[in-house]
Amino acid sequence: GAGVSQSPRYKVAKRGQDVALRCDPISGHVSLFWYQQALGQGPEFLTYFQNEAQLDKSGLPSDRFFAERPEGSVSTLKIQRTQQEDSAVYLCASSDDAGTDNRYFGPGTRLTVT
Amino acid sequence: LAKTTQPISMDSYEGQEVNITCSHNNIATNDYITWYQQFPSQGPRFIIQGYKTKVTNEVASLFIPADRKSSTLSLPRVSLSDTAVYYCLVGGPGGYNKLIFGAGTRLAVHP
């Protein structure tokens, strides 16, 4: 079946612009996670949704970052007034909470802020 | 959350067995050990998870000693396509778990 998809795959933004990154999780998956991955580093946790509820946003680096999942399926990560340090790959993952840590990751969106 | 330490990089040749060891001295009683694999331009992919002793699947084996302060991911007969970054993580089982990734181990498989 279809895996986790993300769009766009690549995004170039000028500093100060707002961007919106979309994640389509695997159908029926309750949990959805966003991660940020800088070049050469492991993914870093940003936020977690269980259905439409955002249960943890402790990893969001600033109030310019905002995530939503209004109907408990598709999620959007929005970054306002982008800065160069926001350049990274943004990964989305979903899981069915079956009792293991088998998260299904999407291919990521590579954001470059110029 | 328990911190993990693993080698930054490893080199191997096709057909060899590769063992990547991860130390997690502060692992908690209810923590599981999970390994992920990541290819360039892709998201991480779950490989294997275990709690104690040995776990084997079609991709790898995971060896966990009795004190659980370390674990070893074993990849049998690697091929060029196993060149990737491998991450060792520890944390509570399933459901909500932040999955704290370190820098991982960059495995390069040579012909």
PDB file of C-alpha atoms in Angstrom:
ATOM      1  CA  GLY A   1       0.000   0.000   0.000  1.00  0.00           C
ATOM      2  CA  ALA A   2       0.931   3.662  -0.158  1.00  0.00           C
ATOM      3  CA  GLY A   3       3.457   4.907   2.325  1.00  0.00           C
ATOM      4  CA  VAL A   4       3.836   8.319   3.904  1.00  0.00           C
ATOM      5  CA  SER A   5       4.023  11.055   1.312  1.00  0.00           C
ATOM      6  CA  GLN A   6       5.262  14.598   1.686  1.00  0.00           C
ATOM      7  CA  SER A   7       5.010  17.627  -0.529  1.00  0.00           C
ATOM      8  CA  PRO A   8       6.718  19.503  -1.880  1.00  0.00           C
ATOM      9  CA  ARG A   9       9.893  17.418  -1.987  1.00  0.00           C
ATOM     10  CA  TYR A  10      11.995  20.549  -2.396  1.00  0.00           C
ATOM     11  CA  LYS A  11      11.237  24.104  -1.395  1.00  0.00           C
ATOM     12  CA  VAL A  12      13.348  27.211  -1.807  1.00  0.00           C
ATOM     13  CA  ALA A  13      12.213  30.241   0.132  1.00  0.00           C
ATOM     14  CA  LYS A  14      13.602  33.690   0.505  1.00  0.00           C
ATOM     15  CA  ARG A  15      14.343  34.740   4.047  1.00  0.00           C
ATOM     16  CA  GLY A  16      11.230  36.155   5.613  1.00  0.00           C
ATOM     17  CA  GLN A  17       8.761  34.169   3.521  1.00  0.00           C
ATOM     18  CA  ASP A  18       6.212  31.793   5.015  1.00  0.00           C
ATOM     19  CA  VAL A  19       6.198  28.137   3.947  1.00  0.00           C
ATOM     20  CA  ALA A  20       3.780  25.254   4.393  1.00  0.00           C
ATOM     21  CA  LEU A  21       4.889  21.638   4.249  1.00  0.00           C
ATOM     22  CA  ARG A  22       2.345  18.864   3.824  1.00  0.00           C
ATOM     23  CA  CYS A  23       2.342  15.305   5.142  1.00  0.00           C
ATOM     24  CA  ASP A  24      -0.040  12.540   4.078  1.00  0.00           C
ATOM     25  CA  PRO A  25       0.333   9.708   6.599  1.00  0.00           C
ATOM     26  CA  ILE A  26      -0.567   6.095   6.010  1.00  0.00           C
ATOM     27  CA  SER A  27      -4.331   5.760   6.099  1.00  0.00           C
ATOM     28  CA  GLY A  28      -5.607   4.855   9.544  1.00  0.00           C
ATOM     29  CA  HIS A  29      -2.426   5.706  11.396  1.00  0.00           C
ATOM     30  CA  VAL A  30      -3.259   7.423  14.638  1.00  0.00           C
ATOM     31  CA  SER A  31       0.121   8.921  15.473  1.00  0.00           C
ATOM     32  CA  LEU A  32       1.942  11.495  13.379  1.00  0.00           C
ATOM     33  CA  PHE A  33       5.363  12.983  14.048  1.00  0.00           C
ATOM     34  CA  TRP A  34       7.401  15.789  12.533  1.00  0.00           C
ATOM     35  CA  TYR A  35      11.199  15.795  12.632  1.00  0.00           C
ATOM     36  CA  GLN A  36      13.833  18.232  11.441  1.00  0.00           C
ATOM     37  CA  GLN A  37      17.080  16.869  10.048  1.00  0.00           C
ATOM     38  CA  ALA A  38      20.087  19.099   9.487  1.00  0.00           C
ATOM     39  CA  LEU A  39      22.780  18.014   7.079  1.00  0.00           C
ATOM     40  CA  GLY A  40      24.885  15.214   8.538  1.00  0.00           C
ATOM     41  CA  GLN A  41      22.776  14.931  11.685  1.00  0.00           C
ATOM     42  CA  GLY A  42      20.101  12.586  12.894  1.00  0.00           C
ATOM     43  CA  PRO A  43      16.454  13.645  12.830  1.00  0.00           C
ATOM     44  CA  GLU A  44      15.328  15.823  15.727  1.00  0.00           C
ATOM     45  CA  PHE A  45      11.822  15.604  17.117  1.00  0.00           C
ATOM     46  CA  LEU A  46       9.574  18.604  16.541  1.00  0.00           C
ATOM     47  CA  THR A  47       6.014  17.651  17.413  1.00  0.00           C
ATOM     48  CA  TYR A  48       3.554  14.768  17.851  1.00  0.00           C
ATOM     49  CA  PHE A  49      -0.132  14.320  17.068  1.00  0.00           C
ATOM     50  CA  GLN A  50      -2.494  11.635  18.209  1.00  0.00           C
ATOM     51  CA  ASN A  51      -5.382  11.923  15.785  1.00  0.00           C
ATOM     52  CA  GLU A  52      -6.119  15.653  15.636  1.00  0.00           C
ATOM     53  CA  ALA A  53      -4.687  16.426  19.055  1.00  0.00           C
ATOM     54  CA  GLN A  54      -1.215  17.907  19.249  1.00  0.00           C
ATOM     55  CA  LEU A  55       0.057  16.211  22.387  1.00  0.00           C
ATOM     56  CA  ASP A  56       3.648  17.379  22.315  1.00  0.00           C
ATOM     57  CA  LYS A  57       5.185  20.380  20.617  1.00  0.00           C
ATOM     58  CA  SER A  58       8.214  20.631  22.826  1.00  0.00           C
ATOM     59  CA  GLY A  59      10.629  20.275  19.915  1.00  0.00           C
ATOM     60  CA  LEU A  60       9.371  23.212  17.886  1.00  0.00           C
ATOM     61  CA  PRO A  61      12.359  25.591  17.851  1.00  0.00           C
ATOM     62  CA  SER A  62      10.416  28.846  17.984  1.00  0.00           C
ATOM     63  CA  ASP A  63       6.947  30.325  17.794  1.00  0.00           C
ATOM     64  CA  ARG A  64       7.505  30.735  14.062  1.00  0.00           C
ATOM     65  CA  PHE A  65       6.853  27.003  13.736  1.00  0.00           C
ATOM     66  CA  PHE A  66       3.276  25.797  13.783  1.00  0.00           C
ATOM     67  CA  ALA A  67       1.784  22.394  12.991  1.00  0.00           C
ATOM     68  CA  GLU A  68      -1.769  21.229  12.589  1.00  0.00           C
ATOM     69  CA  ARG A  69      -3.720  18.090  11.794  1.00  0.00           C
ATOM     70  CA  PRO A  70      -7.332  19.300  11.842  1.00  0.00           C
ATOM     71  CA  GLU A  71      -9.080  16.105  10.744  1.00  0.00           C
ATOM     72  CA  GLY A  72      -6.659  13.600  12.179  1.00  0.00           C
ATOM     73  CA  SER A  73      -5.130  12.622   8.848  1.00  0.00           C
ATOM     74  CA  VAL A  74      -3.177  15.117   6.719  1.00  0.00           C
ATOM     75  CA  SER A  75      -0.821  17.396   8.622  1.00  0.00           C
ATOM     76  CA  THR A  76       0.774  20.697   7.725  1.00  0.00           C
ATOM     77  CA  LEU A  77       3.927  22.178   9.205  1.00  0.00           C
ATOM     78  CA  LYS A  78       4.054  25.913   8.740  1.00  0.00           C
ATOM     79  CA  ILE A  79       7.105  28.080   9.213  1.00  0.00           C
ATOM     80  CA  GLN A  80       6.583  31.802   9.341  1.00  0.00           C
ATOM     81  CA  ARG A  81       9.211  34.396   8.472  1.00  0.00           C
ATOM     82  CA  THR A  82      11.754  31.766   7.489  1.00  0.00           C
ATOM     83  CA  GLN A  83      15.371  32.203   8.534  1.00  0.00           C
ATOM     84  CA  GLN A  84      18.498  30.633   7.071  1.00  0.00           C
ATOM     85  CA  GLU A  85      18.850  28.372  10.099  1.00  0.00           C
ATOM     86  CA  ASP A  86      15.518  26.794   9.153  1.00  0.00           C
ATOM     87  CA  SER A  87      17.188  25.165   6.148  1.00  0.00           C
ATOM     88  CA  ALA A  88      16.903  21.424   6.709  1.00  0.00           C
ATOM     89  CA  VAL A  89      14.985  18.339   5.691  1.00  0.00           C
ATOM     90  CA  TYR A  90      11.610  18.088   7.381  1.00  0.00           C
ATOM     91  CA  LEU A  91      10.481  14.513   7.901  1.00  0.00           C
ATOM     92  CA  CYS A  92       7.033  13.266   8.716  1.00  0.00           C
ATOM     93  CA  ALA A  93       6.358   9.844  10.226  1.00  0.00           C
ATOM     94  CA  SER A  94       3.228   7.948  11.176  1.00  0.00           C
ATOM     95  CA  SER A  95       2.508   4.845  13.197  1.00  0.00           C
ATOM     96  CA  ASP A  96      -0.462   2.728  14.157  1.00  0.00           C
ATOM     97  CA  ASP A  97       0.459   2.524  17.824  1.00  0.00           C
ATOM     98  CA  ALA A  98       0.630  -1.243  17.580  1.00  0.00           C
ATOM     99  CA  GLY A  99       3.027  -1.415  20.503  1.00  0.00           C
ATOM    100  CA  THR A 100       6.299  -1.230  18.642  1.00  0.00           C
ATOM    101  CA  ASP A 101       8.387   1.702  17.501  1.00  0.00           C
ATOM    102  CA  ASN A 102       7.942   0.908  13.833  1.00  0.00           C
ATOM    103  CA  ARG A 103       7.477   4.404  12.489  1.00  0.00           C
ATOM    104  CA  TYR A 104       6.922   4.883   8.794  1.00  0.00           C
ATOM    105  CA  PHE A 105       8.808   7.911   7.549  1.00  0.00           C
ATOM    106  CA  GLY A 106       8.126   9.928   4.455  1.00  0.00           C
ATOM    107  CA  PRO A 107      10.889  11.017   2.067  1.00  0.00           C
ATOM    108  CA  GLY A 108      11.041  14.473   3.597  1.00  0.00           C
ATOM    109  CA  THR A 109      10.874  18.003   2.288  1.00  0.00           C
ATOM    110  CA  ARG A 110      14.200  19.719   1.774  1.00  0.00           C
ATOM    111  CA  LEU A 111      13.801  23.380   2.659  1.00  0.00           C
ATOM    112  CA  THR A 112      16.450  25.844   1.576  1.00  0.00           C
ATOM    113  CA  VAL A 113      16.167  29.412   2.810  1.00  0.00           C
ATOM    114  CA  THR A 114      18.195  31.924   0.823  1.00  0.00           C
TER     115      THR A 114
ATOM    116  CA  LEU B   1      15.653   9.425  27.893  1.00  0.00           C
ATOM    117  CA  ALA B   2      18.679   7.169  27.637  1.00  0.00           C
ATOM    118  CA  LYS B   3      21.546   8.449  25.517  1.00  0.00           C
ATOM    119  CA  THR B   4      23.195   6.168  23.000  1.00  0.00           C
ATOM    120  CA  THR B   5      26.762   6.067  21.728  1.00  0.00           C
ATOM    121  CA  GLN B   6      27.750   4.379  18.494  1.00  0.00           C
ATOM    122  CA  PRO B   7      30.713   4.623  16.102  1.00  0.00           C
ATOM    123  CA  ILE B   8      30.563   7.531  13.704  1.00  0.00           C
ATOM    124  CA  SER B   9      31.533   5.435  10.707  1.00  0.00           C
ATOM    125  CA  MET B  10      32.435   1.924   9.598  1.00  0.00           C
ATOM    126  CA  ASP B  11      33.751   0.374   6.421  1.00  0.00           C
ATOM    127  CA  SER B  12      33.128  -3.125   5.120  1.00  0.00           C
ATOM    128  CA  TYR B  13      33.252  -5.181   1.939  1.00  0.00           C
ATOM    129  CA  GLU B  14      30.553  -7.000   0.087  1.00  0.00           C
ATOM    130  CA  GLY B  15      29.749 -10.405   1.520  1.00  0.00           C
ATOM    131  CA  GLN B  16      31.097  -9.669   4.987  1.00  0.00           C
ATOM    132  CA  GLU B  17      29.131  -9.643   8.207  1.00  0.00           C
ATOM    133  CA  VAL B  18      28.915  -6.226   9.833  1.00  0.00           C
ATOM    134  CA  ASN B  19      28.377  -5.688  13.527  1.00  0.00           C
ATOM    135  CA  ILE B  20      27.528  -2.223  14.831  1.00  0.00           C
ATOM    136  CA  THR B  21      27.612  -1.859  18.582  1.00  0.00           C
ATOM    137  CA  CYS B  22      25.677   0.756  20.496  1.00  0.00           C
ATOM    138  CA  SER B  23      26.132   1.587  24.161  1.00  0.00           C
ATOM    139  CA  HIS B  24      23.250   2.781  26.305  1.00  0.00           C
ATOM    140  CA  ASN B  25      24.458   2.682  29.886  1.00  0.00           C
ATOM    141  CA  ASN B  26      21.426   4.483  31.318  1.00  0.00           C
ATOM    142  CA  ILE B  27      18.733   2.370  29.676  1.00  0.00           C
ATOM    143  CA  ALA B  28      15.563   2.209  31.747  1.00  0.00           C
ATOM    144  CA  THR B  29      13.763  -0.964  32.739  1.00  0.00           C
ATOM    145  CA  ASN B  30      10.908  -0.437  30.295  1.00  0.00           C
ATOM    146  CA  ASP B  31      13.036   0.842  27.405  1.00  0.00           C
ATOM    147  CA  TYR B  32      13.254  -1.033  24.148  1.00  0.00           C
ATOM    148  CA  ILE B  33      16.190  -0.861  21.725  1.00  0.00           C
ATOM    149  CA  THR B  34      15.340   0.049  18.163  1.00  0.00           C
ATOM    150  CA  TRP B  35      17.464   0.382  15.047  1.00  0.00           C
ATOM    151  CA  TYR B  36      16.678   2.435  11.979  1.00  0.00           C
ATOM    152  CA  GLN B  37      18.402   2.638   8.587  1.00  0.00           C
ATOM    153  CA  GLN B  38      18.531   5.750   6.435  1.00  0.00           C
ATOM    154  CA  PHE B  39      19.567   6.053   2.806  1.00  0.00           C
ATOM    155  CA  PRO B  40      20.417   9.421   1.254  1.00  0.00           C
ATOM    156  CA  SER B  41      17.354  11.493   0.352  1.00  0.00           C
ATOM    157  CA  GLN B  42      15.026   9.094   2.170  1.00  0.00           C
ATOM    158  CA  GLY B  43      13.438   8.984   5.583  1.00  0.00           C
ATOM    159  CA  PRO B  44      14.659   6.480   8.174  1.00  0.00           C
ATOM    160  CA  ARG B  45      13.358   2.929   7.914  1.00  0.00           C
ATOM    161  CA  PHE B  46      12.696   0.643  10.885  1.00  0.00           C
ATOM    162  CA  ILE B  47      15.007  -2.386  10.896  1.00  0.00           C
ATOM    163  CA  ILE B  48      14.581  -4.215  14.167  1.00  0.00           C
ATOM    164  CA  GLN B  49      13.558  -3.834  17.791  1.00  0.00           C
ATOM    165  CA  GLY B  50      14.321  -5.852  20.892  1.00  0.00           C
ATOM    166  CA  TYR B  51      14.181  -5.854  24.660  1.00  0.00           C
ATOM    167  CA  LYS B  52      16.635  -8.566  25.662  1.00  0.00           C
ATOM    168  CA  THR B  53      18.600 -11.567  24.354  1.00  0.00           C
ATOM    169  CA  LYS B  54      18.462 -11.987  20.589  1.00  0.00           C
ATOM    170  CA  VAL B  55      16.004 -10.930  17.927  1.00  0.00           C
ATOM    171  CA  THR B  56      16.270 -11.929  14.287  1.00  0.00           C
ATOM    172  CA  ASN B  57      14.283 -10.937  11.230  1.00  0.00           C
ATOM    173  CA  GLU B  58      14.800 -11.150   7.478  1.00  0.00           C
ATOM    174  CA  VAL B  59      17.071  -8.114   7.502  1.00  0.00           C
ATOM    175  CA  ALA B  60      19.236  -8.282  10.621  1.00  0.00           C
ATOM    176  CA  SER B  61      19.867  -9.695  14.060  1.00  0.00           C
ATOM    177  CA  LEU B  62      19.972  -7.768  17.292  1.00  0.00           C
ATOM    178  CA  PHE B  63      22.036  -9.053  20.188  1.00  0.00           C
ATOM    179  CA  ILE B  64      21.367  -7.664  23.662  1.00  0.00           C
ATOM    180  CA  PRO B  65      23.424  -8.838  26.659  1.00  0.00           C
ATOM    181  CA  ALA B  66      21.847  -9.507  30.018  1.00  0.00           C
ATOM    182  CA  ASP B  67      22.734  -6.105  31.474  1.00  0.00           C
ATOM    183  CA  ARG B  68      21.187  -4.377  28.420  1.00  0.00           C
ATOM    184  CA  LYS B  69      23.793  -1.615  28.579  1.00  0.00           C
ATOM    185  CA  SER B  70      24.750  -2.228  24.985  1.00  0.00           C
ATOM    186  CA  SER B  71      23.383  -3.861  21.864  1.00  0.00           C
ATOM    187  CA  THR B  72      24.815  -5.058  18.576  1.00  0.00           C
ATOM    188  CA  LEU B  73      23.142  -4.871  15.212  1.00  0.00           C
ATOM    189  CA  SER B  74      24.401  -7.629  12.935  1.00  0.00           C
ATOM    190  CA  LEU B  75      23.993  -7.428   9.166  1.00  0.00           C
ATOM    191  CA  PRO B  76      24.844 -10.729   7.470  1.00  0.00           C
ATOM    192  CA  ARG B  77      26.644 -10.720   4.115  1.00  0.00           C
ATOM    193  CA  VAL B  78      26.309  -7.028   3.335  1.00  0.00           C
ATOM    194  CA  SER B  79      25.964  -5.733  -0.193  1.00  0.00           C
ATOM    195  CA  LEU B  80      26.611  -2.319  -1.705  1.00  0.00           C
ATOM    196  CA  SER B  81      22.966  -1.463  -1.126  1.00  0.00           C
ATOM    197  CA  ASP B  82      23.474  -1.684   2.641  1.00  0.00           C
ATOM    198  CA  THR B  83      25.534   1.516   2.514  1.00  0.00           C
ATOM    199  CA  ALA B  84      23.518   3.818   4.757  1.00  0.00           C
ATOM    200  CA  VAL B  85      23.383   5.494   8.150  1.00  0.00           C
ATOM    201  CA  TYR B  86      22.261   3.260  11.006  1.00  0.00           C
ATOM    202  CA  TYR B  87      20.682   4.727  14.124  1.00  0.00           C
ATOM    203  CA  CYS B  88      20.377   3.071  17.526  1.00  0.00           C
ATOM    204  CA  LEU B  89      17.586   4.391  19.750  1.00  0.00           C
ATOM    205  CA  VAL B  90      16.228   3.487  23.153  1.00  0.00           C
ATOM    206  CA  GLY B  91      12.880   4.399  24.614  1.00  0.00           C
ATOM    207  CA  GLY B  92       9.536   3.209  25.858  1.00  0.00           C
ATOM    208  CA  PRO B  93       7.540   0.838  23.656  1.00  0.00           C
ATOM    209  CA  GLY B  94       5.102   1.954  21.011  1.00  0.00           C
ATOM    210  CA  GLY B  95       2.502   4.635  21.229  1.00  0.00           C
ATOM    211  CA  TYR B  96       4.019   7.969  22.019  1.00  0.00           C
ATOM    212  CA  ASN B  97       7.788   7.888  22.000  1.00  0.00           C
ATOM    213  CA  LYS B  98       9.801  10.808  20.738  1.00  0.00           C
ATOM    214  CA  LEU B  99      12.484   8.551  19.245  1.00  0.00           C
ATOM    215  CA  ILE B 100      15.656  10.492  20.017  1.00  0.00           C
ATOM    216  CA  PHE B 101      18.075  10.002  17.151  1.00  0.00           C
ATOM    217  CA  GLY B 102      21.806  10.501  17.570  1.00  0.00           C
ATOM    218  CA  ALA B 103      24.213  11.091  14.701  1.00  0.00           C
ATOM    219  CA  GLY B 104      24.160   7.423  13.734  1.00  0.00           C
ATOM    220  CA  THR B 105      26.824   5.189  12.185  1.00  0.00           C
ATOM    221  CA  ARG B 106      27.692   5.744   8.544  1.00  0.00           C
ATOM    222  CA  LEU B 107      28.342   2.322   7.018  1.00  0.00           C
ATOM    223  CA  ALA B 108      30.176   2.232   3.717  1.00  0.00           C
ATOM    224  CA  VAL B 109      30.222  -1.101   1.884  1.00  0.00           C
ATOM    225  CA  HIS B 110      32.935  -1.426  -0.748  1.00  0.00           C
ATOM    226  CA  PRO B 111      33.104  -3.802  -3.720  1.00  0.00           C
TER     227      PRO B 111
END
